[in-house]
PDB file of C-alpha atoms in Angstrom:
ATOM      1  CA  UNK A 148       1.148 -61.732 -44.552  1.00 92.00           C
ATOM      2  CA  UNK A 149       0.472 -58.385 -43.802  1.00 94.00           C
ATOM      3  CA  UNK A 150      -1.177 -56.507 -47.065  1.00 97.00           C
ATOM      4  CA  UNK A 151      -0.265 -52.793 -47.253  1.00 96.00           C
ATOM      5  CA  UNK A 152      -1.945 -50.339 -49.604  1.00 97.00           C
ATOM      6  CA  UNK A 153      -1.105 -46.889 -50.698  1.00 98.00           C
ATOM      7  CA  UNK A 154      -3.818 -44.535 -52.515  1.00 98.00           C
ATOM      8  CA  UNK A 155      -2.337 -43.036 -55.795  1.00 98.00           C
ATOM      9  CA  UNK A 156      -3.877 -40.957 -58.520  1.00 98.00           C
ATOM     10  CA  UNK A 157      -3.147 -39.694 -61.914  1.00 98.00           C
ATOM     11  CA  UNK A 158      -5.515 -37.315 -64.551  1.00 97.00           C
ATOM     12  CA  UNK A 159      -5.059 -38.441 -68.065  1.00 94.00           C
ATOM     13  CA  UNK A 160      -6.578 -36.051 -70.618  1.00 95.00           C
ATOM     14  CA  UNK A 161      -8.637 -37.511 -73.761  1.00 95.00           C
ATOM     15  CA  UNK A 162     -10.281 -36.591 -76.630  1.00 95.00           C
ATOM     16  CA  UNK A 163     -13.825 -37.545 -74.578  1.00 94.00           C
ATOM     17  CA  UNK A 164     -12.508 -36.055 -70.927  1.00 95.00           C
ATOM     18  CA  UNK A 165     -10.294 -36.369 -68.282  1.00 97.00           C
ATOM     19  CA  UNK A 166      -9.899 -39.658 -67.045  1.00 98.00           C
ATOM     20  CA  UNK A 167      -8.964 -40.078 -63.343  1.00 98.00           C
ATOM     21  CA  UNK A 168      -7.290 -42.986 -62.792  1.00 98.00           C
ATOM     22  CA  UNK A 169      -6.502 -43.725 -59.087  1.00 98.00           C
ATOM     23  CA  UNK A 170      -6.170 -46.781 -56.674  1.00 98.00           C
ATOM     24  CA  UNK A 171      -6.335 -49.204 -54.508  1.00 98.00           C
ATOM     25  CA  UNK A 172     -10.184 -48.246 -54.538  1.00 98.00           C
ATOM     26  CA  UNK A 173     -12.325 -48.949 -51.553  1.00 97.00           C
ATOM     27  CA  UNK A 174     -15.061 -50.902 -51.773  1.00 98.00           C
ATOM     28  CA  UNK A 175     -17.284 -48.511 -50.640  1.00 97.00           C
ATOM     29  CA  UNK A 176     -16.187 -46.208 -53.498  1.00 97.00           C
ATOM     30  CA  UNK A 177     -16.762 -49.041 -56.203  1.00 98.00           C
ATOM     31  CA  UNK A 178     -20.499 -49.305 -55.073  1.00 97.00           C
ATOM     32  CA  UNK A 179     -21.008 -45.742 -55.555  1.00 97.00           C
ATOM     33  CA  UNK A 180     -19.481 -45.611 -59.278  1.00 98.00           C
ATOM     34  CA  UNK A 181     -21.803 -46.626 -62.433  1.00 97.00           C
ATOM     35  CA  UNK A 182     -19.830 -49.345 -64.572  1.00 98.00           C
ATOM     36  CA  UNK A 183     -19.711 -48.512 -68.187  1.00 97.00           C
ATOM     37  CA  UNK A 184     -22.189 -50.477 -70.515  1.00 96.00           C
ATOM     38  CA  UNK A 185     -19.282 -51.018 -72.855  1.00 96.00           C
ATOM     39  CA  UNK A 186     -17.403 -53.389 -70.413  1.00 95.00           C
ATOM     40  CA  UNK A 187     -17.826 -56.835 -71.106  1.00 92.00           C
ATOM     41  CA  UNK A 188     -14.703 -58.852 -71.871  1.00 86.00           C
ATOM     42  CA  UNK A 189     -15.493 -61.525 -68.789  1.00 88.00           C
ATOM     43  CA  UNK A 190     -18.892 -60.916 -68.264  1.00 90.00           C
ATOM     44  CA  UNK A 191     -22.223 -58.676 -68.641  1.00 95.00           C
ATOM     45  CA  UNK A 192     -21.257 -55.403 -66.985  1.00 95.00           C
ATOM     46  CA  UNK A 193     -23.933 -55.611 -64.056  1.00 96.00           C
ATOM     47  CA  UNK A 194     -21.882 -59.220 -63.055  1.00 96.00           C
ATOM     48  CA  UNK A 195     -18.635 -57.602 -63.204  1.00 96.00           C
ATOM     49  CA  UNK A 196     -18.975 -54.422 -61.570  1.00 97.00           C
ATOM     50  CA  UNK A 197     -20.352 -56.941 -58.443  1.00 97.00           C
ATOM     51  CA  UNK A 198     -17.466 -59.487 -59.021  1.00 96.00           C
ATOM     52  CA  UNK A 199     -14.911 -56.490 -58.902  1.00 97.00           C
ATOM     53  CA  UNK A 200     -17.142 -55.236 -55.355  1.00 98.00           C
ATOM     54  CA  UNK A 201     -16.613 -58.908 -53.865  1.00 97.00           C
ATOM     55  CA  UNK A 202     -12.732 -58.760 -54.631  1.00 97.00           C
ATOM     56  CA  UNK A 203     -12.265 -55.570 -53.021  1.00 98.00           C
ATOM     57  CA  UNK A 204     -13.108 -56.931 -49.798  1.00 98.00           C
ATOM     58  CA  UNK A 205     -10.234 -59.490 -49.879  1.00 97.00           C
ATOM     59  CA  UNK A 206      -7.088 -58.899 -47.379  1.00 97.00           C
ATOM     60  CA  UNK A 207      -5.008 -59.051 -50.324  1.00 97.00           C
ATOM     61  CA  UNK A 208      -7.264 -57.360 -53.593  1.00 98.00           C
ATOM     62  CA  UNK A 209      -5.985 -54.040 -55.274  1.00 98.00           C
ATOM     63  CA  UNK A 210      -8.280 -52.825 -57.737  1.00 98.00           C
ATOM     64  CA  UNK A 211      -7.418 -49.659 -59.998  1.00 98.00           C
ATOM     65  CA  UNK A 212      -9.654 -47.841 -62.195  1.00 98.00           C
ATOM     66  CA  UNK A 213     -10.358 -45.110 -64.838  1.00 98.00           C
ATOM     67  CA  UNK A 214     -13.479 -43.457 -64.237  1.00 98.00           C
ATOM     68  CA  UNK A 215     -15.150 -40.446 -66.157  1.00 98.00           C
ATOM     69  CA  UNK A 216     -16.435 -38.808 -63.660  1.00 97.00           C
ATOM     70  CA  UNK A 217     -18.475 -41.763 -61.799  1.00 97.00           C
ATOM     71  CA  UNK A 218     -18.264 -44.259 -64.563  1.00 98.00           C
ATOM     72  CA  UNK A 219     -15.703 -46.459 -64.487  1.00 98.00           C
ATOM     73  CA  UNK A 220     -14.401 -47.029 -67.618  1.00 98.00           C
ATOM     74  CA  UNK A 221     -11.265 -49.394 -67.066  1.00 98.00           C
ATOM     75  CA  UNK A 222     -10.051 -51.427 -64.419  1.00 98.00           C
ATOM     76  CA  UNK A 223      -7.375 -54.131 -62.899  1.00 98.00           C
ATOM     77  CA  UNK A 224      -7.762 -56.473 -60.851  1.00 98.00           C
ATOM     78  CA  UNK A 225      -4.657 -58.028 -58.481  1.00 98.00           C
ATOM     79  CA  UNK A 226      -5.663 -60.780 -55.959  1.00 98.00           C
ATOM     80  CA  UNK A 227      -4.243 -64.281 -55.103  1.00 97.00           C
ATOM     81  CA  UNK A 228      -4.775 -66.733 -57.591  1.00 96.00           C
ATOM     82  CA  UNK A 229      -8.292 -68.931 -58.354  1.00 92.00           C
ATOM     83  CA  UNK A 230      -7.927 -72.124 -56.386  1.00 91.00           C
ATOM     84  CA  UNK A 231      -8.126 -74.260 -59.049  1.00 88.00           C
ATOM     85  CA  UNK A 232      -5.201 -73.200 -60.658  1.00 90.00           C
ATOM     86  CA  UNK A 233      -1.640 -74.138 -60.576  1.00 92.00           C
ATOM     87  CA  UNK A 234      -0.621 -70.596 -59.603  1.00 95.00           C
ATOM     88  CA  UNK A 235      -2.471 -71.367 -55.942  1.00 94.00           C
ATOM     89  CA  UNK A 236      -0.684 -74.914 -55.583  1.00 92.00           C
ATOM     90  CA  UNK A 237       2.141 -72.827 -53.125  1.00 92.00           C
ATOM     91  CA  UNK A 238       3.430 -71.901 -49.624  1.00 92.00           C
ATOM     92  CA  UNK A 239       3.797 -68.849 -51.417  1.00 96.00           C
ATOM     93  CA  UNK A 240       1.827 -65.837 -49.398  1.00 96.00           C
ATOM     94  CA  UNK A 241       3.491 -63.292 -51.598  1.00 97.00           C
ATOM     95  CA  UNK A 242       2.274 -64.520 -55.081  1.00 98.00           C
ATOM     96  CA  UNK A 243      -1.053 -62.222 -56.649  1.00 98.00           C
ATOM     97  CA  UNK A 244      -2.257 -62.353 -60.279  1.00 98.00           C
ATOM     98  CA  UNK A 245      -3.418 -59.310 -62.091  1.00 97.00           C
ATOM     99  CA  UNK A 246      -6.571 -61.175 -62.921  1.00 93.00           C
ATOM    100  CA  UNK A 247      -8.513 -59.058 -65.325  1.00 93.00           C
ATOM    101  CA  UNK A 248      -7.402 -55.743 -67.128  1.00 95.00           C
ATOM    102  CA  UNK A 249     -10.595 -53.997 -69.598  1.00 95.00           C
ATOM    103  CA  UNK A 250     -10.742 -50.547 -70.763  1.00 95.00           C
ATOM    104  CA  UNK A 251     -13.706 -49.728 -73.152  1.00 95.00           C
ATOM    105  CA  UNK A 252     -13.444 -48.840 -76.641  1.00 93.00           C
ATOM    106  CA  UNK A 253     -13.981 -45.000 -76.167  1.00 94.00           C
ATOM    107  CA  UNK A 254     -10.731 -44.849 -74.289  1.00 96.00           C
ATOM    108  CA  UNK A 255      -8.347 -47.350 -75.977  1.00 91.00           C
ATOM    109  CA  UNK A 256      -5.076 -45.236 -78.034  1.00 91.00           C
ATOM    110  CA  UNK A 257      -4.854 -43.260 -74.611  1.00 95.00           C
ATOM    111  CA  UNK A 258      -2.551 -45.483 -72.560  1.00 96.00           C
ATOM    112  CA  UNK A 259      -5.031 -45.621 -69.439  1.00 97.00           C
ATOM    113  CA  UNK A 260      -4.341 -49.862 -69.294  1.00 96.00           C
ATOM    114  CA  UNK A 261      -0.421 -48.984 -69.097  1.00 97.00           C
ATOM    115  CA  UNK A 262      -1.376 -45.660 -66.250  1.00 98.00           C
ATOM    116  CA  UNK A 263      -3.288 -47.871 -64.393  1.00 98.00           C
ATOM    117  CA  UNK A 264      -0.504 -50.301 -64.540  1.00 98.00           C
ATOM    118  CA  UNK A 265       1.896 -47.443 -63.338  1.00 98.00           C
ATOM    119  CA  UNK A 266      -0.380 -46.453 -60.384  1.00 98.00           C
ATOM    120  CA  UNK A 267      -0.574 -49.967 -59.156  1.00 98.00           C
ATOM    121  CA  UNK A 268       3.126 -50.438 -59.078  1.00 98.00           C
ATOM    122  CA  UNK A 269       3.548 -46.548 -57.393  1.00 98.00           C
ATOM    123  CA  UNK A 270       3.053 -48.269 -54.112  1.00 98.00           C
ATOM    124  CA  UNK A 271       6.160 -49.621 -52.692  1.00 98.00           C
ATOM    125  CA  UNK A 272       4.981 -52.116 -50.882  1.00 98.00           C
ATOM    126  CA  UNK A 273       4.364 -53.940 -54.793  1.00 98.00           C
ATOM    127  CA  UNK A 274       7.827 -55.015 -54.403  1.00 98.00           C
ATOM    128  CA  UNK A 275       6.721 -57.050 -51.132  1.00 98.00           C
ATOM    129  CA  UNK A 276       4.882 -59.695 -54.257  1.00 98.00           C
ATOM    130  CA  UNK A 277       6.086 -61.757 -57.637  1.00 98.00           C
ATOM    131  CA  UNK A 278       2.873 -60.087 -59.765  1.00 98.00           C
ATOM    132  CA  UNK A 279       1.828 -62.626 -62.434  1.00 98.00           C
ATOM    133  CA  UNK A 280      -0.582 -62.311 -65.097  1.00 97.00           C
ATOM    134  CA  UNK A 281      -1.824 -65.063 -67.234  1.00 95.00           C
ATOM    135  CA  UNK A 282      -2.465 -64.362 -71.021  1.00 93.00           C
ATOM    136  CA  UNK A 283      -5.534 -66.053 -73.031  1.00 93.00           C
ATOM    137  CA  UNK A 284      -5.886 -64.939 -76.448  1.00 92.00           C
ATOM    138  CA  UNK A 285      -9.615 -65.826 -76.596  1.00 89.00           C
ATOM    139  CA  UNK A 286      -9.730 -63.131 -73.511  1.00 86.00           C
ATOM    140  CA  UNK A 287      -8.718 -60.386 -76.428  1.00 89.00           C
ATOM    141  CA  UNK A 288     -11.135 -58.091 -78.252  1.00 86.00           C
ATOM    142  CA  UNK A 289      -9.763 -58.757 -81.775  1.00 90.00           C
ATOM    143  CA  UNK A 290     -12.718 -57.803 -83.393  1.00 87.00           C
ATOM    144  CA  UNK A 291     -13.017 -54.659 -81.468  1.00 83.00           C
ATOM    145  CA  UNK A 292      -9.539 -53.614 -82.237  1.00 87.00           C
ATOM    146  CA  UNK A 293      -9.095 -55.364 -85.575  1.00 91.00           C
ATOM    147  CA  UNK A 294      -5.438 -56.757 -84.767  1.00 92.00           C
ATOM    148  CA  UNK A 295      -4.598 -60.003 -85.402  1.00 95.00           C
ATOM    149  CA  UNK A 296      -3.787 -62.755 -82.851  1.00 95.00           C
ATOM    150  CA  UNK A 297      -0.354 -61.657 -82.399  1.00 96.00           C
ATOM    151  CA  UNK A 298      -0.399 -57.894 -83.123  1.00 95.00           C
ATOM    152  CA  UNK A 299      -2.999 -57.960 -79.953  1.00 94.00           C
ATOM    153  CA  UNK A 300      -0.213 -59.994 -77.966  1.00 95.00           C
ATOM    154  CA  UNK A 301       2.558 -57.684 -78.794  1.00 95.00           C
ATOM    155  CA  UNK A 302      -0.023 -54.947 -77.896  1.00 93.00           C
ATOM    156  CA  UNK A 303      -0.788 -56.506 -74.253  1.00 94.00           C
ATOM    157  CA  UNK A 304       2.896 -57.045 -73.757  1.00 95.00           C
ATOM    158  CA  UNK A 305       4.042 -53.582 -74.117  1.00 95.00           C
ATOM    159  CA  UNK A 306       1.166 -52.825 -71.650  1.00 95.00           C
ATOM    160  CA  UNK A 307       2.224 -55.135 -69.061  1.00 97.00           C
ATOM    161  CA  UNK A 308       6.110 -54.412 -69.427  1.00 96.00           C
ATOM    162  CA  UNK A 309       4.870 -50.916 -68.339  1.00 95.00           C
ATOM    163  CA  UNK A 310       3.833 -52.490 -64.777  1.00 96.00           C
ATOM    164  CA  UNK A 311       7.107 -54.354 -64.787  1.00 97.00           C
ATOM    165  CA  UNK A 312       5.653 -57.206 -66.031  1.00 98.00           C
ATOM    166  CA  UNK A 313       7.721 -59.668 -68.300  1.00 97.00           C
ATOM    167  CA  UNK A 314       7.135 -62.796 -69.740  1.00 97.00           C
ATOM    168  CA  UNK A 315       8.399 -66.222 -68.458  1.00 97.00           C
ATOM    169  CA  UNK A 316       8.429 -69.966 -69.991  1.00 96.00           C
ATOM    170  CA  UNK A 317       6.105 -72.236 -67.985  1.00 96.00           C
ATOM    171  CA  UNK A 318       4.866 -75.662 -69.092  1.00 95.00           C
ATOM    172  CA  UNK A 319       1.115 -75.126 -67.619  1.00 94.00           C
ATOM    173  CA  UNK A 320      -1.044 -76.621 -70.129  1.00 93.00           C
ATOM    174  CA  UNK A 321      -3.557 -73.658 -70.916  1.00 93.00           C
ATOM    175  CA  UNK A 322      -0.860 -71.567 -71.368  1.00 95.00           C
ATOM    176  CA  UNK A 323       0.961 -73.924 -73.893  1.00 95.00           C
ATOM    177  CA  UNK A 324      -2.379 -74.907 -75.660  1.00 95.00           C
ATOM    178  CA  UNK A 325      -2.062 -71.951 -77.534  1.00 95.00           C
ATOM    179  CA  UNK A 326       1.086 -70.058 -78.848  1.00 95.00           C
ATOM    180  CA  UNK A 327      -0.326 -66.956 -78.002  1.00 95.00           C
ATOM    181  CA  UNK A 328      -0.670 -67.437 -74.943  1.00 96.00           C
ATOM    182  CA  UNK A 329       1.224 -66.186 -72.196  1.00 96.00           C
ATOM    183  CA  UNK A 330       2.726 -66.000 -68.828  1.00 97.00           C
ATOM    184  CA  UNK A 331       4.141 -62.612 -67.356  1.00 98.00           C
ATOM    185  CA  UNK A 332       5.750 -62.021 -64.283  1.00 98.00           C
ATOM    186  CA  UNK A 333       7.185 -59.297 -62.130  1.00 98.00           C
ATOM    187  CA  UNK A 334       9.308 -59.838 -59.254  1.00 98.00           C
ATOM    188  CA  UNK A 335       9.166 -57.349 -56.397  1.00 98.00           C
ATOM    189  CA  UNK A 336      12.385 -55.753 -55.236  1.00 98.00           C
ATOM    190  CA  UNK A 337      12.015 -57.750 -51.617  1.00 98.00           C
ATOM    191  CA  UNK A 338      11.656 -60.912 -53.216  1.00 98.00           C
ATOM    192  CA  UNK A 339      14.059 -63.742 -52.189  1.00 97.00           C
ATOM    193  CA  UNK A 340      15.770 -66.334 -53.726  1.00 97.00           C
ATOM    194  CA  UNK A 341      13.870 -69.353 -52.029  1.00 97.00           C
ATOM    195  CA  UNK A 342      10.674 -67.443 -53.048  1.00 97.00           C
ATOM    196  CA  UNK A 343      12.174 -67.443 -56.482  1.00 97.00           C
ATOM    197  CA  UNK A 344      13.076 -70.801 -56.823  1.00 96.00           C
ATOM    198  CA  UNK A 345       9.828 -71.816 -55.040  1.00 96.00           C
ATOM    199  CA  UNK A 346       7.629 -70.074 -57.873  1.00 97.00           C
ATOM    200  CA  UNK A 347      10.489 -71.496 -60.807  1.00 95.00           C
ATOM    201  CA  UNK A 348       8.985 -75.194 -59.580  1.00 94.00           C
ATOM    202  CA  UNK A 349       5.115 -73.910 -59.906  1.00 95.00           C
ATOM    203  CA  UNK A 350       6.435 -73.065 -63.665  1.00 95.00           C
ATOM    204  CA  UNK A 351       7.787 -76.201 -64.711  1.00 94.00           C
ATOM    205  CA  UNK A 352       5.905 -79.635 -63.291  1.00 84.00           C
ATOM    206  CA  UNK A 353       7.767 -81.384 -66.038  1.00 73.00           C
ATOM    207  CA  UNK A 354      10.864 -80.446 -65.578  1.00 59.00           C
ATOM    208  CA  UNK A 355      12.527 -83.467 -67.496  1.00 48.00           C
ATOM    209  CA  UNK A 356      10.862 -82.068 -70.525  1.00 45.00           C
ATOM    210  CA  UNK A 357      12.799 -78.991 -70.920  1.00 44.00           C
TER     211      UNK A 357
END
C-alpha cells in the first residue's frame, strides 16, 4: 500500500501562547523541536521524543503535534499496530492505530488533543484506513486532571469522536479486563465491505460468546 500524506496546520490561541498545531511532521523537523519536560504519560520525555523520531520514519507513521514555538507540547501518534497484538493478526494493509495521544497540563481546557485530531483527519487520503485506537484507563492522568475513572473516559471519547473515532464491542481480553476500557474505530470513506467484515473477525475471536 501506497501511504500518502498531506501537510496541514492550524494556530490555536491560549492563555500561555499560540499553539501551532500542524502535521504529518517530518522527521527531520521532530529532531529539531525540544520535547516538553511535562510529557510523560508512556515514558520519560527524553525516551519519547526518540520513540516518536523512530516512528516517523515508518512508510505508514503520521505524527501531529502542538508546539510552542519549538517545544512540542502535544502529540499523536498513527502507525500500524505493535506485532504482538491482535490488531496486527490481518491481511489488512489499511488498518493504523492512533497509538499514543499526550498534551501537557499547561495546555489541557484548550481542545489542542481534539485540533490535532481534526488536522490528522484534514487529509483525504485518511479515508484510504479503518483508524483504531485502543483505550487503557491506567494510560489516563487521573490525578493530573482529578476526574474519576469514567469522567476521564467520557472525556477521551468526546476527543476521539472529534477525529471520527467511535467506539466498537470487541472481545480482546485487555480491553474487556477493565470496563473502562475501550476500543474506537473510524472507518475511512474508501473502505470496503470485505475490509469491514475482515476487521469485524479481528474483533470477535469468540464469536459463539456473543
Amino acid at each position: 500500500m501506497i501511504h500518502k500524506k498531506k501537510y496541514f496546520q492550524m494556530t490555536t490561541a491560549t492563555d500561555n501562547g499560540l499553539l501551532v498545531i500542524e502535521g504529518p511532521v517530518e522527521t527531520e523537523l521532530l529532531k529539531d523541536y525540544s520535547f516538553h519536560e511535562d510529557l510523560v504519560a508512556f515514558r520519560s520525555p527524553q525516551k519519547q521524543h526518540e520513540a516518536i523520531i523512530d516512528i516517523s520514519t515508518l512508510p505508514e507513521a503520521r505524527i501531529i503535534i502542538a508546539r510552542l514555538n519549538e517545544m512540542i507540547v502535544g502529540y499523536v501518534t498513527f502507525l500500524y499496530p505493535d506485532p504482538l497484538e491482535r490488531w496486527s493478526q490481518t491481511t489488512l494493509e489499511n488498518l493504523i492505530e492512533l497509538g499514543a495521544i499526550e498534551v501537557i497540563p499547561a495546555f489541557r481546557g484548550y481542545s489542542v488533543g481534539k485540533n490535532m485530531l481534526r488536522i490528522a483527519m484534514m487529509d483525504s487520503a485518511m479515508e484510504d484506513y479503518i483508524i483504531i485506537t485502543t483505550e487503557y484507563y491506567w494510560h489516563w492522568d487521573l490525578k493530573g486532571t482529578g476526574l474519576n475513572v469514567w469522567e476521564y473516559r467520557k472525556m477521551m471519547e468526546k476527543m476521539m469522536n472529534a477525529g471520527g473515532l467511535e467506539q466498537m464491542a470487541t472481545d480482546d481480553p485487555e480491553i474487556c479486563s477493565h470496563p473502562a476500557n475501550c476500543l474506537m474505530v473510524r472507518f475511512g470513506a474508501n473502505i470496503s465491505q470485505e475490509d469491514i467484515q475482515l476487521f469485524d473477525a479481528l474483533r470477535f475471536h469468540q464469536r459463539f460468546m456473543y
